[in-house]
N, CA, C and O of each residue as an XYZ file, in Angstrom:
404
protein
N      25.386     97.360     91.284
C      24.635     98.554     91.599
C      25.016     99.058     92.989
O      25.184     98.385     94.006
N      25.116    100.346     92.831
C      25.050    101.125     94.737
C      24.083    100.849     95.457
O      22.892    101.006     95.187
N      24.682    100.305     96.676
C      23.693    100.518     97.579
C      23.368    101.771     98.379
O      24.029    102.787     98.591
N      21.709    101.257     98.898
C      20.475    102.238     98.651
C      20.842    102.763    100.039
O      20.779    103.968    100.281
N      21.279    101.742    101.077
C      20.752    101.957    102.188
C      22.340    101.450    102.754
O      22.737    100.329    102.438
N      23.241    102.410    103.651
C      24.145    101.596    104.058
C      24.620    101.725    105.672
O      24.087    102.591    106.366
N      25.417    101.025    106.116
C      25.775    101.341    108.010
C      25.988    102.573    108.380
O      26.895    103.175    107.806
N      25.128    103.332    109.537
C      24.970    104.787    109.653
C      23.991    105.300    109.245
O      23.874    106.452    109.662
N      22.940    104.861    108.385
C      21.928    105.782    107.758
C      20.398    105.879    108.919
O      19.999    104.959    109.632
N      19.967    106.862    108.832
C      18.720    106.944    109.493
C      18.093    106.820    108.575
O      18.183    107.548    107.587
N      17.154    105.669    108.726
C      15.614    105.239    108.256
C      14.504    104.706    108.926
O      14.876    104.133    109.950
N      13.309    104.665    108.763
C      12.055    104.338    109.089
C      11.464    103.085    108.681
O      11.676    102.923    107.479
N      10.960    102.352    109.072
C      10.180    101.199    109.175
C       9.071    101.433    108.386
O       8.323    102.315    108.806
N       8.688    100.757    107.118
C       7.432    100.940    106.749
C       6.349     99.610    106.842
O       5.192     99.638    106.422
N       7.056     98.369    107.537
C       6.327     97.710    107.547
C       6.946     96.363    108.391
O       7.972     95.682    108.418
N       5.469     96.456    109.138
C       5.841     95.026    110.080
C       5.226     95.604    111.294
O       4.414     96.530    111.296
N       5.769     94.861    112.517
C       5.492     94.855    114.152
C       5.770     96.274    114.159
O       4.842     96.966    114.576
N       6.864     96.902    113.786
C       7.301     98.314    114.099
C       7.240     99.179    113.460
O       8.063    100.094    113.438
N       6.082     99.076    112.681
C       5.987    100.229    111.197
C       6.208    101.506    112.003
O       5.704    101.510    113.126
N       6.917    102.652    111.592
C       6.804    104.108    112.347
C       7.724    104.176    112.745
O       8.191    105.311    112.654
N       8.304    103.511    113.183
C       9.719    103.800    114.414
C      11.019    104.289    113.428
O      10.972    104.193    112.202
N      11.875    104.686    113.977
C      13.154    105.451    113.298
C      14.211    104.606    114.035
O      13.985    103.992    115.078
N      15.530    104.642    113.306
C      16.674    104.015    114.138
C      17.795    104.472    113.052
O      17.694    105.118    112.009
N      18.829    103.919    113.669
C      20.224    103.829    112.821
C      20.580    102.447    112.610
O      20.516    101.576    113.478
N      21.032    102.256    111.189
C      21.360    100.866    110.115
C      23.182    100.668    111.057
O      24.249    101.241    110.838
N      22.696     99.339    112.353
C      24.237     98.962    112.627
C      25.180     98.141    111.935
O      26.397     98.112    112.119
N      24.326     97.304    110.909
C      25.132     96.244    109.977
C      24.008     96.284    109.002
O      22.806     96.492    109.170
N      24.981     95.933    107.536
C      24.167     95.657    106.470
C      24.338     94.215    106.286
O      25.191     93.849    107.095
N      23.933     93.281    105.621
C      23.694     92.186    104.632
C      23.220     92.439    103.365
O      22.041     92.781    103.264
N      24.207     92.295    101.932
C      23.591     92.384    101.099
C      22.963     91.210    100.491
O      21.995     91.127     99.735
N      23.835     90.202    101.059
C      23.485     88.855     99.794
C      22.187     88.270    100.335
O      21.438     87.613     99.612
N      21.879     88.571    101.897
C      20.847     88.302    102.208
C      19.532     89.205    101.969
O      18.402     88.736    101.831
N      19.853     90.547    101.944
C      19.490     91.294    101.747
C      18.090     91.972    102.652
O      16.913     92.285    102.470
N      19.423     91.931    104.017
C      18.658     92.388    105.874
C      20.007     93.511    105.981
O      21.088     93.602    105.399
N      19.270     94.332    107.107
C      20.040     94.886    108.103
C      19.549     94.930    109.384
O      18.387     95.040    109.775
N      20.547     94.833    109.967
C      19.842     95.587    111.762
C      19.950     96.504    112.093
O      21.036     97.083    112.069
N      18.446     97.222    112.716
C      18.212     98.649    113.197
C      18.155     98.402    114.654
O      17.491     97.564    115.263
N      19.063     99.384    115.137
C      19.018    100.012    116.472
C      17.509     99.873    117.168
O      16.611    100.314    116.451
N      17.089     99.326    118.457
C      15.473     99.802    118.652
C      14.683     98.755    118.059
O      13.624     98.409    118.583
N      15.089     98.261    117.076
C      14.235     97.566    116.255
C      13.738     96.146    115.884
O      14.585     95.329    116.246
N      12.732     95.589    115.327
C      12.709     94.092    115.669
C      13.760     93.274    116.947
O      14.637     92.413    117.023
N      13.149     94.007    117.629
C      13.866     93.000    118.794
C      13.182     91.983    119.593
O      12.014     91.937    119.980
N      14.177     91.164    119.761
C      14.051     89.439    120.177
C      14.249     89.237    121.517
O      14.887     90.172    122.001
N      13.985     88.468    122.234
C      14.586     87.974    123.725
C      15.320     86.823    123.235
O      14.766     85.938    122.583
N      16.863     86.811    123.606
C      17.729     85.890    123.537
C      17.921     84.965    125.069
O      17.957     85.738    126.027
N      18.007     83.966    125.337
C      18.632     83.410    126.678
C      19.862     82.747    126.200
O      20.238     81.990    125.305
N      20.359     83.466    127.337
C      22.378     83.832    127.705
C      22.487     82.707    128.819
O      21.869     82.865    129.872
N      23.242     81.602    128.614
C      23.726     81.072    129.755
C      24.478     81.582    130.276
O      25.104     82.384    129.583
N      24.886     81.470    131.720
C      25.607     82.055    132.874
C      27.766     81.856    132.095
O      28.320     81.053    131.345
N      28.109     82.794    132.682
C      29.620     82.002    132.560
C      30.448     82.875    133.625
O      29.995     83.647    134.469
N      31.941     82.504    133.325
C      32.429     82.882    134.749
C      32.469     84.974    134.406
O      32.444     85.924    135.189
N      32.536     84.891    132.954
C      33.056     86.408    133.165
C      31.547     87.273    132.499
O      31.728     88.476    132.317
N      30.348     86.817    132.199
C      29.216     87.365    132.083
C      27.978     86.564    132.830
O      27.875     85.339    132.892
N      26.946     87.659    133.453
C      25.680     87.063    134.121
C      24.756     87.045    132.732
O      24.513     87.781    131.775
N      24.346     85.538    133.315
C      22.786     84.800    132.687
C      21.828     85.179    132.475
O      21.700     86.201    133.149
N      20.764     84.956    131.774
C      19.463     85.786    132.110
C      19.114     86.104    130.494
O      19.803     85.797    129.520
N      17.647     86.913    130.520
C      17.256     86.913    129.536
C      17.813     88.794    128.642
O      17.598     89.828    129.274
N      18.328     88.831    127.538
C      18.809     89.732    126.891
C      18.073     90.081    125.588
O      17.643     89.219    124.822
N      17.952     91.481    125.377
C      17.040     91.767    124.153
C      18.334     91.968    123.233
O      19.500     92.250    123.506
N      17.670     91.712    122.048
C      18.726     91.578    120.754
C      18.023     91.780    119.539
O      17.100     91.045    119.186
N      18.598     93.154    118.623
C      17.953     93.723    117.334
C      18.318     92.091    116.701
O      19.282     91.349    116.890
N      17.461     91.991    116.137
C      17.493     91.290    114.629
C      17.045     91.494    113.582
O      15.909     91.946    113.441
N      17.915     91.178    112.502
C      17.569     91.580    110.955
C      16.319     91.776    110.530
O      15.393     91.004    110.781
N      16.243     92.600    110.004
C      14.718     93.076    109.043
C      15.098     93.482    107.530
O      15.935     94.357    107.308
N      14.534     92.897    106.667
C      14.318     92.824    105.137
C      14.422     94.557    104.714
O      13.666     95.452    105.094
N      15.571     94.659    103.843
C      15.386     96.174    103.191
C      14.230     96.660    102.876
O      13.829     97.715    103.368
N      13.445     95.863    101.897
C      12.269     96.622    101.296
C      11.270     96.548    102.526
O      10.096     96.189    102.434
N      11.975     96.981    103.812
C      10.642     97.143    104.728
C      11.441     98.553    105.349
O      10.958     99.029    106.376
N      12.667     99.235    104.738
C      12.969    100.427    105.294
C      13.355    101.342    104.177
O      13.871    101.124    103.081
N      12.971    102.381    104.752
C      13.394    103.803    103.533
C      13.925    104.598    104.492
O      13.862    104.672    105.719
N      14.571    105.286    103.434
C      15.940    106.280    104.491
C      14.709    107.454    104.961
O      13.557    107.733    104.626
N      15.423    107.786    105.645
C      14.673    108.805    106.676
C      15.334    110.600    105.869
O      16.493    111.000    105.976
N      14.549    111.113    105.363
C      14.828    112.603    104.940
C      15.244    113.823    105.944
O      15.092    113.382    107.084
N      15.655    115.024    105.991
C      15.719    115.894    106.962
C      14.495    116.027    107.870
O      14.661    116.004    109.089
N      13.684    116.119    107.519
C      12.240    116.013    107.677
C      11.809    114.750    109.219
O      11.043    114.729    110.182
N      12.826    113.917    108.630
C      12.443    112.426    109.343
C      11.140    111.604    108.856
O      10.516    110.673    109.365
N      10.986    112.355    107.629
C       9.768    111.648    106.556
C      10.325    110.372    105.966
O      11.230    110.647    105.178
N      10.115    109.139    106.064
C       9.889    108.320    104.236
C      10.711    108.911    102.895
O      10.316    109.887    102.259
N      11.524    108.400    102.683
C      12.048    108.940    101.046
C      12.506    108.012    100.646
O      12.933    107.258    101.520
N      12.679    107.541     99.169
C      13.611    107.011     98.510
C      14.581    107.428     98.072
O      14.804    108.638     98.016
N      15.579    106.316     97.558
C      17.323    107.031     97.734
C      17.296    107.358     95.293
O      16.835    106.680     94.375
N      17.991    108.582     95.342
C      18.285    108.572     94.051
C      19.235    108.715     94.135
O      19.747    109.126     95.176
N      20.128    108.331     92.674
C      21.764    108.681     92.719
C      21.956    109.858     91.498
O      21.325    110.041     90.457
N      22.875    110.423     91.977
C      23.494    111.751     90.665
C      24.720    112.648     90.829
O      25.112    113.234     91.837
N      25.236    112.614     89.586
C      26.656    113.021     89.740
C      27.169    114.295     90.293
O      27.040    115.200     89.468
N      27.587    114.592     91.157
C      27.970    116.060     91.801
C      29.650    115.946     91.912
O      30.170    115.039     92.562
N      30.314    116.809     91.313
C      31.900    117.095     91.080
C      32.127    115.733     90.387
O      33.160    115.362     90.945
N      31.850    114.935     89.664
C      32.312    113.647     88.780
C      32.478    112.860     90.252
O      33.654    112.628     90.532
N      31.485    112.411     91.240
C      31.239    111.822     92.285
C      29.691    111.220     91.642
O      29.000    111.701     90.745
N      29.466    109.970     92.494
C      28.309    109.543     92.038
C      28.125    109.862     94.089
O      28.936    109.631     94.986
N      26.339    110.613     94.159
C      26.367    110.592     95.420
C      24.471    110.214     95.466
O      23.648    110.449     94.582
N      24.298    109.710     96.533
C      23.274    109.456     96.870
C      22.554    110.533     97.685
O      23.115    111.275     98.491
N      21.410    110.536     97.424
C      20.004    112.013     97.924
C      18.913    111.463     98.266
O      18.531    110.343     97.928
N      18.184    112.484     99.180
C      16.624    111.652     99.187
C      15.759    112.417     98.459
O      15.772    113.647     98.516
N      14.827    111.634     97.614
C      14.277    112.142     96.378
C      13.015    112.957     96.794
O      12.290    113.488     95.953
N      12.774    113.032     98.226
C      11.692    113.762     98.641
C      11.649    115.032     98.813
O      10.722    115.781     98.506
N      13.487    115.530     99.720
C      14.138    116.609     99.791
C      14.880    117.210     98.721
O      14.852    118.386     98.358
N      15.768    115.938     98.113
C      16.802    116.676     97.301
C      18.014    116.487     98.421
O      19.079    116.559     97.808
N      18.099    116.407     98.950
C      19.276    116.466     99.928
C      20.204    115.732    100.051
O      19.986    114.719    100.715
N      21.297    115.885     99.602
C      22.598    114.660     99.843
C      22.849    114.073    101.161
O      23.265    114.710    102.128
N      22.524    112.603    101.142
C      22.922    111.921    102.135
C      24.130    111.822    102.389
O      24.506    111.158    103.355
């Protein structure tokens, strides 16, 4: 099956610590079935020191579960993704707008 949601897409958070927030999808995982958003679920990592980077504490997106994001419409509303054939292309839309992603 196509995927719903892929690297580059603007979507919204519908659930968790950051329900509301908007970002851009920087990596997918399918088999796990996470991506990481820009802005989003972020972590404090500690970085040891080395000769060619400084130490210290660093924020870092980490993965969040698909079925906790929907693509973001023109609007910047919530939508789900439909698929349908335009010129013998299979293309993906948001079913709220109509609008080809």
């Amino acid at each position: 099956m196509a995927a719903k949601l892929k690297k580059g897409d603007k979507v919204v958070v519908l659930a968790g610590k950051d329900k509301g927030k908007t970002g851009e999808i920087t990596s997918v995982d399918p088999k796990a079935g996470k991506a990481v958003v820009d802005g989003v679920n972020i972590a404090i990592r500690h970085q040891k020191q080395s000769q060619t980077s400084q130490g210290g504490r660093t924020p870092k997106a980490m993965p969040i579960d698909l079925s906790n994001l929907a693509i973001a419409d023109a609007n910047g509303k919530p939508s789900r993704v439909g698929f349908r054939v335009e010129d013998g292309k299979k293309v993906r839309f948001a079913k709220t707008t109509g609008d080809v992603i």
